[in-house]
GROMACS .gro file of C-alpha atoms in nm:
model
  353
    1UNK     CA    1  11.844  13.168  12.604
    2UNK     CA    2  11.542  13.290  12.849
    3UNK     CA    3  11.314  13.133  12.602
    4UNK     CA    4  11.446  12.804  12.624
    5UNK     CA    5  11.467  12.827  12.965
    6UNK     CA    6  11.108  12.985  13.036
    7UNK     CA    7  11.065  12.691  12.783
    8UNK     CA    8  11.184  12.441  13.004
    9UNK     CA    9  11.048  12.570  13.299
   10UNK     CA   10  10.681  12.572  13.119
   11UNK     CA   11  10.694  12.952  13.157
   12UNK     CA   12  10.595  13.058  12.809
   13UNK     CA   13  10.306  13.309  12.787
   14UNK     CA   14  10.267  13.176  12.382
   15UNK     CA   15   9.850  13.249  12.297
   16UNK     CA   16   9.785  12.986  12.096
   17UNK     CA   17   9.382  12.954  12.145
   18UNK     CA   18   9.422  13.346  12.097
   19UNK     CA   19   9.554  13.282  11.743
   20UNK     CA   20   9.343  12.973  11.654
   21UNK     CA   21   9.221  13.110  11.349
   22UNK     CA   22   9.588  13.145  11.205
   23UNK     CA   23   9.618  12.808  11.284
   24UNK     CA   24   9.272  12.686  11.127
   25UNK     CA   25   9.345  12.836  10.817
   26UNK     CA   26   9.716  12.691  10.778
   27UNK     CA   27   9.522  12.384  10.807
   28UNK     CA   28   9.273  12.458  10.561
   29UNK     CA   29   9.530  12.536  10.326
   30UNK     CA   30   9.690  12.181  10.414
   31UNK     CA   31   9.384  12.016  10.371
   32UNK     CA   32   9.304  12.163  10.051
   33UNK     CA   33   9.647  12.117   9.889
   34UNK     CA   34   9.656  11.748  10.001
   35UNK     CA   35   9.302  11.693   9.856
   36UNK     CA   36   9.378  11.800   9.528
   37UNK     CA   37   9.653  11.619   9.505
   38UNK     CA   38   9.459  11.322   9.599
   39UNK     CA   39   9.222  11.358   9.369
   40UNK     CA   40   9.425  11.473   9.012
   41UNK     CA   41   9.760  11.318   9.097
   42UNK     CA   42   9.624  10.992   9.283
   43UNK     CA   43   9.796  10.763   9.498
   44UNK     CA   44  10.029  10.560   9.325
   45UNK     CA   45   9.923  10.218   9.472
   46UNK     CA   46  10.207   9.903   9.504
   47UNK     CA   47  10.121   9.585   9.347
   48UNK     CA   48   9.981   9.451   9.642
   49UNK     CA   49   9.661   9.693   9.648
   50UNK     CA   50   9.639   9.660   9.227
   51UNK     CA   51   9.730   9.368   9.121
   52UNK     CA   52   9.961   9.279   8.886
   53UNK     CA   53  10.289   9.166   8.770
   54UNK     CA   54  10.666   9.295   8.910
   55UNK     CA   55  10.979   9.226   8.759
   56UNK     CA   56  11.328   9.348   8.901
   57UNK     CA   57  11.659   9.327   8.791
   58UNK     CA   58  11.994   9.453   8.880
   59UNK     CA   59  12.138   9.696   8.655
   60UNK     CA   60  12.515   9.700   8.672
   61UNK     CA   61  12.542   9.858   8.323
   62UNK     CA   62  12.340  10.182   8.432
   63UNK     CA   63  12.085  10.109   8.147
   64UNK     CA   64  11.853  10.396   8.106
   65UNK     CA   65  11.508  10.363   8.190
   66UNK     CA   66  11.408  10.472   7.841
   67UNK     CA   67  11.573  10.229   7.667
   68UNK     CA   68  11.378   9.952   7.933
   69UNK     CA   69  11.045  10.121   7.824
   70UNK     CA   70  11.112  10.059   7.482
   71UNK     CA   71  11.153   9.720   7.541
   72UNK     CA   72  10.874   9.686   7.774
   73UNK     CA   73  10.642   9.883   7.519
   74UNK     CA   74  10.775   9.670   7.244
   75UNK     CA   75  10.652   9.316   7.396
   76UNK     CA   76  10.283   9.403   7.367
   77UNK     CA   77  10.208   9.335   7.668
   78UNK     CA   78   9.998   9.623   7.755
   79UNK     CA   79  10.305   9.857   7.885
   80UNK     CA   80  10.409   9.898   8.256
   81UNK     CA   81  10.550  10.119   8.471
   82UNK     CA   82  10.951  10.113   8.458
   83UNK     CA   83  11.161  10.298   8.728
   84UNK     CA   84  11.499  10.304   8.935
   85UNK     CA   85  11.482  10.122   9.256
   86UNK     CA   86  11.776  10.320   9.436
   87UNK     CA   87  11.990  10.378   9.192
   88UNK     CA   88  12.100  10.040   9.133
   89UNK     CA   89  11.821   9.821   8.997
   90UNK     CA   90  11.531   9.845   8.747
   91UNK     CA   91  11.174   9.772   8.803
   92UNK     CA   92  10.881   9.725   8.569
   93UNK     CA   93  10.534   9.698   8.679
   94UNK     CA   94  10.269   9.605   8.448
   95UNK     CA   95   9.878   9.446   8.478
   96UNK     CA   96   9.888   9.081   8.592
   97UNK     CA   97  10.061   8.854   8.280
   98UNK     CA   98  10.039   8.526   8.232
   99UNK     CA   99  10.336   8.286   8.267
  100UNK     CA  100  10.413   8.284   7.868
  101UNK     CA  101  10.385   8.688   7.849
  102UNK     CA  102  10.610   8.737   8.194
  103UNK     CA  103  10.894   8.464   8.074
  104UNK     CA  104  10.895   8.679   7.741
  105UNK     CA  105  10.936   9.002   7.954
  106UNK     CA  106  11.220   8.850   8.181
  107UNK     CA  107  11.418   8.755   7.865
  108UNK     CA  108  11.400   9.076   7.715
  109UNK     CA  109  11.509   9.268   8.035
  110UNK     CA  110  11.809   8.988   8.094
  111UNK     CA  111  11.916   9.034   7.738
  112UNK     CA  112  11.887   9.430   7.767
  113UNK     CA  113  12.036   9.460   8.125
  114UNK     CA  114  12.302   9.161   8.066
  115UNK     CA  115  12.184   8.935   8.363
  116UNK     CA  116  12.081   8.591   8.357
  117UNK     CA  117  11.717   8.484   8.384
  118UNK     CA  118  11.768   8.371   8.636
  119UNK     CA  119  11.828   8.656   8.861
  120UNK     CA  120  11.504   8.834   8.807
  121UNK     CA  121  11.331   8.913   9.129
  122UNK     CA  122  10.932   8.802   9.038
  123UNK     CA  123  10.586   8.867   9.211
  124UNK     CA  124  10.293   8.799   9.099
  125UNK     CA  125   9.946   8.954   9.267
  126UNK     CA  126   9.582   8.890   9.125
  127UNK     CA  127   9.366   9.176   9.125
  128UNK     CA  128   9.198   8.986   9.374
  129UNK     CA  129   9.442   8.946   9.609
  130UNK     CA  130   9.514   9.281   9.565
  131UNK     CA  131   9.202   9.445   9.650
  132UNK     CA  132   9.147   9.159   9.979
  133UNK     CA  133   9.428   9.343  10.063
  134UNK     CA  134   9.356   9.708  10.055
  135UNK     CA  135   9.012   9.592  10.164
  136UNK     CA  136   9.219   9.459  10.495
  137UNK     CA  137   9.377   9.769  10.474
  138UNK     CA  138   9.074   9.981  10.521
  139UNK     CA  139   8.937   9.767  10.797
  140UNK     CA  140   9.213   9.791  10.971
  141UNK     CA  141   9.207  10.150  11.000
  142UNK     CA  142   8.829  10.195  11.092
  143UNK     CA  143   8.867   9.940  11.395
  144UNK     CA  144   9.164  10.139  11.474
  145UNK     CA  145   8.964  10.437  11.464
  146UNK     CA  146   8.640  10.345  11.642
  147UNK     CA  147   8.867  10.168  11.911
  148UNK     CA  148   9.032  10.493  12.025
  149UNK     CA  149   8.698  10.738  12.015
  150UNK     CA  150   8.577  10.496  12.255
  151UNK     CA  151   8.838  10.456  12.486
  152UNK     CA  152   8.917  10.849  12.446
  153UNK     CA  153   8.516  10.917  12.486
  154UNK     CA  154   8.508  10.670  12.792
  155UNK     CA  155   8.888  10.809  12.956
  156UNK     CA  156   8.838  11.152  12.875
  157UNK     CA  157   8.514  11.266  12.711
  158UNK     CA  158   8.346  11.278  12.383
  159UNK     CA  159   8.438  11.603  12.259
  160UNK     CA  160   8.809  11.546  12.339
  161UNK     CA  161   8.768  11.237  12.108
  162UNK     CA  162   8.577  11.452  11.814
  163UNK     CA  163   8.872  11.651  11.865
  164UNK     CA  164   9.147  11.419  11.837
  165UNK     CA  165   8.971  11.238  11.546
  166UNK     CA  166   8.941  11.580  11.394
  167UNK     CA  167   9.304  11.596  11.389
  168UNK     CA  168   9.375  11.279  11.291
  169UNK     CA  169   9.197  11.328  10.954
  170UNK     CA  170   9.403  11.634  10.934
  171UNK     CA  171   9.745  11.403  10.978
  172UNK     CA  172   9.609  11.123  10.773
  173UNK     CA  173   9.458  11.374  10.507
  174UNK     CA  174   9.830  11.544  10.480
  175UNK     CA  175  10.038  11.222  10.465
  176UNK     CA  176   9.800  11.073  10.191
  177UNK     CA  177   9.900  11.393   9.960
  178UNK     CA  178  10.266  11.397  10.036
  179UNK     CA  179  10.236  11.072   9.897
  180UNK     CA  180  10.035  11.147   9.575
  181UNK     CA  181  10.249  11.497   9.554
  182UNK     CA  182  10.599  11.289   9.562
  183UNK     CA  183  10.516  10.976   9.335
  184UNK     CA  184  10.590  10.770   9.660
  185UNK     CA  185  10.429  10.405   9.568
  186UNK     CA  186  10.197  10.268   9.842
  187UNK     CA  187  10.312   9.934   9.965
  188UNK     CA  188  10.139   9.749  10.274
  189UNK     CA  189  10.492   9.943  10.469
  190UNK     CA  190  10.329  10.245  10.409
  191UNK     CA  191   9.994  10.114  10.550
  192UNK     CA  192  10.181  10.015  10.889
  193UNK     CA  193  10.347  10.317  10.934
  194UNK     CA  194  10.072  10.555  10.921
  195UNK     CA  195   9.897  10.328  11.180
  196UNK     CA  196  10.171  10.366  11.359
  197UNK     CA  197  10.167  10.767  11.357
  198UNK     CA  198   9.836  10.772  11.414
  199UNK     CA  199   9.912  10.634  11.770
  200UNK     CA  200  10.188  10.868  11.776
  201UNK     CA  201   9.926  11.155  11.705
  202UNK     CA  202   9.669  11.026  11.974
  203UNK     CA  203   9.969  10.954  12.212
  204UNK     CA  204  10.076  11.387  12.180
  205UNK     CA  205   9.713  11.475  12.172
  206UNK     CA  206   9.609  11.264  12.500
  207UNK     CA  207   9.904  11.390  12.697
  208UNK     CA  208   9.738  11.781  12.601
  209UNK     CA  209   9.436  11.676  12.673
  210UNK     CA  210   9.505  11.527  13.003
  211UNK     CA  211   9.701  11.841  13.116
  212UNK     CA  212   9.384  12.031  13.019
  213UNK     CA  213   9.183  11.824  13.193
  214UNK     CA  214   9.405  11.834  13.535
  215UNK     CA  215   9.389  12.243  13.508
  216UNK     CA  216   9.004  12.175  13.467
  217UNK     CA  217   8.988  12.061  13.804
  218UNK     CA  218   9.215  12.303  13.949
  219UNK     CA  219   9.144  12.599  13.815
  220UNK     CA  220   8.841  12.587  13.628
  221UNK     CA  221   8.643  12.829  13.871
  222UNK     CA  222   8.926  13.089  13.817
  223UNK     CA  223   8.942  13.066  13.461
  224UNK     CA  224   8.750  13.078  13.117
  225UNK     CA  225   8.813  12.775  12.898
  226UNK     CA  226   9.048  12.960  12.661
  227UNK     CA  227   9.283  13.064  12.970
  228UNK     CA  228   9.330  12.708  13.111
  229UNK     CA  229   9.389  12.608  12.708
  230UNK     CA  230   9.679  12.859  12.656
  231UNK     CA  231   9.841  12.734  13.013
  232UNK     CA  232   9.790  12.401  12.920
  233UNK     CA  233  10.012  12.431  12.595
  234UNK     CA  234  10.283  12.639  12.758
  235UNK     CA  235  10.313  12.375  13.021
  236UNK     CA  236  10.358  12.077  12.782
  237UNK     CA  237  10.534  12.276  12.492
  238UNK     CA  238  10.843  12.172  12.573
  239UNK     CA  239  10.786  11.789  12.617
  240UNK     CA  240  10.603  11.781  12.279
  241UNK     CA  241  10.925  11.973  12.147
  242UNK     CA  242  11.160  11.742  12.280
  243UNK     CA  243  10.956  11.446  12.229
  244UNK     CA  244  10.901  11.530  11.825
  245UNK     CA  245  11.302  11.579  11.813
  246UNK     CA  246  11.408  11.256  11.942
  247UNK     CA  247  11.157  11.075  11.710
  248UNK     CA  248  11.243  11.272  11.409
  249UNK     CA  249  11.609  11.242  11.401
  250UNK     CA  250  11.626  10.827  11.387
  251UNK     CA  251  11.356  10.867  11.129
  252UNK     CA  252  11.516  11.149  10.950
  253UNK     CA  253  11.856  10.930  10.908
  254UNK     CA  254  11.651  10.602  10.797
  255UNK     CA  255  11.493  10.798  10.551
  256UNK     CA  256  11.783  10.995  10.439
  257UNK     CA  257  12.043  10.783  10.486
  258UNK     CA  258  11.883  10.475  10.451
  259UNK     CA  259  11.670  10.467  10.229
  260UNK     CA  260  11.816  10.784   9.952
  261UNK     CA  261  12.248  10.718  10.041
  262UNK     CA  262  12.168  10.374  10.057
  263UNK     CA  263  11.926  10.288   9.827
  264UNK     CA  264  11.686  10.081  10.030
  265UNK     CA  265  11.361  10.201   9.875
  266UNK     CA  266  11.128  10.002  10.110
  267UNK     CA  267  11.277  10.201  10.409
  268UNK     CA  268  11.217  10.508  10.195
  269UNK     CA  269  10.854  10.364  10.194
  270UNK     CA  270  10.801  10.338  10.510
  271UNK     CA  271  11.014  10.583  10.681
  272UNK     CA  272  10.844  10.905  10.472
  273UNK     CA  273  10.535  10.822  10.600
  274UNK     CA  274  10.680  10.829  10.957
  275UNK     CA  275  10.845  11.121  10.915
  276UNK     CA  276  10.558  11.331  10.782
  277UNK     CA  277  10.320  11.169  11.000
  278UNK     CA  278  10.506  11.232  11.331
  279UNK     CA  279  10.550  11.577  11.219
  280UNK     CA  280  10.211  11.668  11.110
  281UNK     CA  281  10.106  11.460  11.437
  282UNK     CA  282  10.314  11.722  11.671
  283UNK     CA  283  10.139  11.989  11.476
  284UNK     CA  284   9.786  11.916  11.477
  285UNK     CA  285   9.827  11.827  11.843
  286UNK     CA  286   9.959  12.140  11.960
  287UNK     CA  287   9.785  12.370  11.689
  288UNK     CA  288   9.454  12.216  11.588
  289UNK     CA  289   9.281  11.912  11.863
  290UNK     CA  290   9.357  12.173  12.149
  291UNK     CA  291   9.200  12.480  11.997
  292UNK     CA  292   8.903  12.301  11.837
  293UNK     CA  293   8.790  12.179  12.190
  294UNK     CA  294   8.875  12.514  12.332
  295UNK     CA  295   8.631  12.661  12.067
  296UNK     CA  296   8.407  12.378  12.149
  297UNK     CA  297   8.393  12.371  12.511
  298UNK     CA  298   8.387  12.786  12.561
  299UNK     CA  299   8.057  12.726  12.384
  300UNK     CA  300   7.902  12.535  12.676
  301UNK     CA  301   7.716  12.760  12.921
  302UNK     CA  302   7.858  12.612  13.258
  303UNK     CA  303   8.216  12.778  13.083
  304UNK     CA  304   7.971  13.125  12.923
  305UNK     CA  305   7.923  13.194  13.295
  306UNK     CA  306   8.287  13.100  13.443
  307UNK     CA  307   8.402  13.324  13.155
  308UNK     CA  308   8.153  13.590  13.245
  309UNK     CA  309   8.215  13.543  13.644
  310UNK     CA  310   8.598  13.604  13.582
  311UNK     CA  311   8.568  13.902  13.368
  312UNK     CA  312   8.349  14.053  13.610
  313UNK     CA  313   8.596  14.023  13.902
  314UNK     CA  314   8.829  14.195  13.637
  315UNK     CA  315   9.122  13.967  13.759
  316UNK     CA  316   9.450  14.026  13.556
  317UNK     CA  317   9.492  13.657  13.350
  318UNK     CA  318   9.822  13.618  13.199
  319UNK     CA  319   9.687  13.292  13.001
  320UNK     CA  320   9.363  13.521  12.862
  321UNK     CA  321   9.328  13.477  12.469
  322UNK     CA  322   9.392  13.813  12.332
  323UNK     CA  323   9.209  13.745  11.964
  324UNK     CA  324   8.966  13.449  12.081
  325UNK     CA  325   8.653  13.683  12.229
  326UNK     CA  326   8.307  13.519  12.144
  327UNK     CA  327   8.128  13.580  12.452
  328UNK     CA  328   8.037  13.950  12.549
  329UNK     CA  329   8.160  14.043  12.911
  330UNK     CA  330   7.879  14.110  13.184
  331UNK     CA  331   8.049  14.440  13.252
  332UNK     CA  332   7.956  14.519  12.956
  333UNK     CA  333   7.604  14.447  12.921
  334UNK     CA  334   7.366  14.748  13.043
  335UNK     CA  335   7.171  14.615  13.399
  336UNK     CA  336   6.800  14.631  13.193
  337UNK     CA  337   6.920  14.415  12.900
  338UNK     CA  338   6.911  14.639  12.662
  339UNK     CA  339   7.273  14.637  12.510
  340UNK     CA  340   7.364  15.024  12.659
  341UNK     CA  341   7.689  15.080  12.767
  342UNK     CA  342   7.724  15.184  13.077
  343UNK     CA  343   7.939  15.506  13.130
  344UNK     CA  344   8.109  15.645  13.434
  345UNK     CA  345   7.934  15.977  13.550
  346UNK     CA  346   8.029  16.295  13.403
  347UNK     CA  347   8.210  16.538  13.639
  348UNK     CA  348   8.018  16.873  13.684
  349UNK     CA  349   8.161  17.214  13.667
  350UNK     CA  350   8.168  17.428  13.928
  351UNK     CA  351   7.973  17.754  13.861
  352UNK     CA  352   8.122  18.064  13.989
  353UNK     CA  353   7.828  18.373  14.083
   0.00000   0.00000   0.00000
């Protein structure tokens, strides 16, 4: 209980620019996993980036999805991708047909599944279309991007925006491969919510930021950079805490609830990329943007010599990084430059005669 309450109280003494290397290579490991995915597993891109041709029928008859591949394959069409859409319906996915080749794939599913023609849910996408789309798609997301280094560069500063961009490769980086590690298809849903956590990243990281900044000015001549990082964490762990909860949990029961109980696969869609954006978002706000500038910033010399200054004085800092020392402490440092420790003077003996 006295955690949650030095919790609430912003009392916490947690070192997290202390431990940034932990963090850094949790990241890296991240990263890395998410990258191979992307590039052996590959994102499994929705019609509307590809191109192509989508068919859907209800299946009240449960027929398996083998025995709609061996239709599908059986029509010469070039074969398609056939799966469950929640449990309920059948989907097949092939390249774009033409009107003769899709009416010959409708009747076969109908006659397979039991339904009428009729019912079939069609879309048709040129590979045009498609890539205009993911082209979009990618513009989208570099305005977005170039928009908020400015306005973070021109609110904050620049290296507060390298850092939040930093992390918000690392959040973009890890959705991508959840997607390519689960299958997940990648409609223009999932394109709209991961701009949307990427505001929800920038949002956590700005508030940090800003906290760090408002310690800046009121205790920067007291404390090394690393010091007014830890207390800036402590003070705004719990808000990012309770903040992460109360967007997880709708999310959590759209995309549990909705989406796998109910079977509404677009919420599924769009609500896993929410959910593993908003938590990687909390994440790489609290463990990566704020220790990156902290390792950035303690490089500058205006913060070598504040760091210096306070270790001099030998004040007792309950925020000080205990695993973060880059700089050597003046104290330290012999008076002619030469590296020498200085020692305290040796007691002499007294000689009796």
């Amino acid at each position: 209980m006295s955690v949650w309450r030095d919790l609430y109280r912003g009392d916490t003494r947690f070192d997290f620019f202390g431990n940034r290397r932990r963090w850094f290579t949790i990241s890296g490991v991240i990263v890395a996993v998410s990258l191979f995915a992307l590039v052996f597993l590959r994102l499994d891109l929705g019609v509307d980036f590809e191109g192509g041709t989508l068919v859907e029928f209800e299946n009240p008859n449960a027929v398996s999805v083998t025995a709609v591949r061996s239709i599908v394959d059986g029509l010469d069409i070039g074969g398609g991708r056939v799966q469950e859409v929640g449990g309920q319906g059948i989907r097949v996915q092939t390249a774009q047909l033409d009107p003769a080749d899709e009416d010959r794939l409708v009747d076969a599913l109908a006659a397979l599944l039991g339904e009428a023609p009729e019912d079939a849910s069609r879309l048709s996408v040129g590979p045009t279309f498609g890539s205009q789309v993911a082209e979009s798609a990618l513009r989208a997301l570099i305005v977005f991007l170039i928009v908020v280094a400015l306005f973070m560069a021109w609110r904050l500063e620049w290296k507060m925006a390298g850092a939040a961009l930093i992390a918000l490769a690392h959040d973009l980086i890890f959705t991508a491969g959840i997607y390519a590690l689960v299958g997940f298809e990648v409609s223009p849903a999932t394109v709209i919510a991961i701009l949307t956590i990427l505001g929800y990243s920038l949002y956590d990281t700005v508030v940090v930021f800003d906290k760090i900044q408002e310690n800046v000015r009121e205790r920067g001549d007291r404390h090394a950079f690393g010091s007014i990082v830890n207390l800036s964490m402590n003070q705004v762990l719990m808000r990012s805490i309770n903040t992460s909860l109360t967007t997880l949990i709708p999310i959590s029961s759209l995309l549990f609830v909705g989406s796998f109980l109910l079977g509404a696969t677009t919420l599924r869609e769009f609500a896993l990329a929410l959910f593993v954006g908003v938590a990687t978002g909390t994440y790489s706000s609290i463990f990566l943007a704020a220790p990156i500038l902290g390792v950035w910033k303690e490089g500058e010399e205006h913060w070598i010599k504040v760091r210096r200054r306070v270790e001099r004085k030998g004040a007792e800092d309950d925020f000080a990084p205990t695993h973060g020392a880059t700089v050597p402490a003046a104290s330290m440092v012999g008076a002619t430059g030469s590296g020498a420790v200085p020692r305290p003077p040796r007691k002499r003996r007294k000689h009796r005669r």
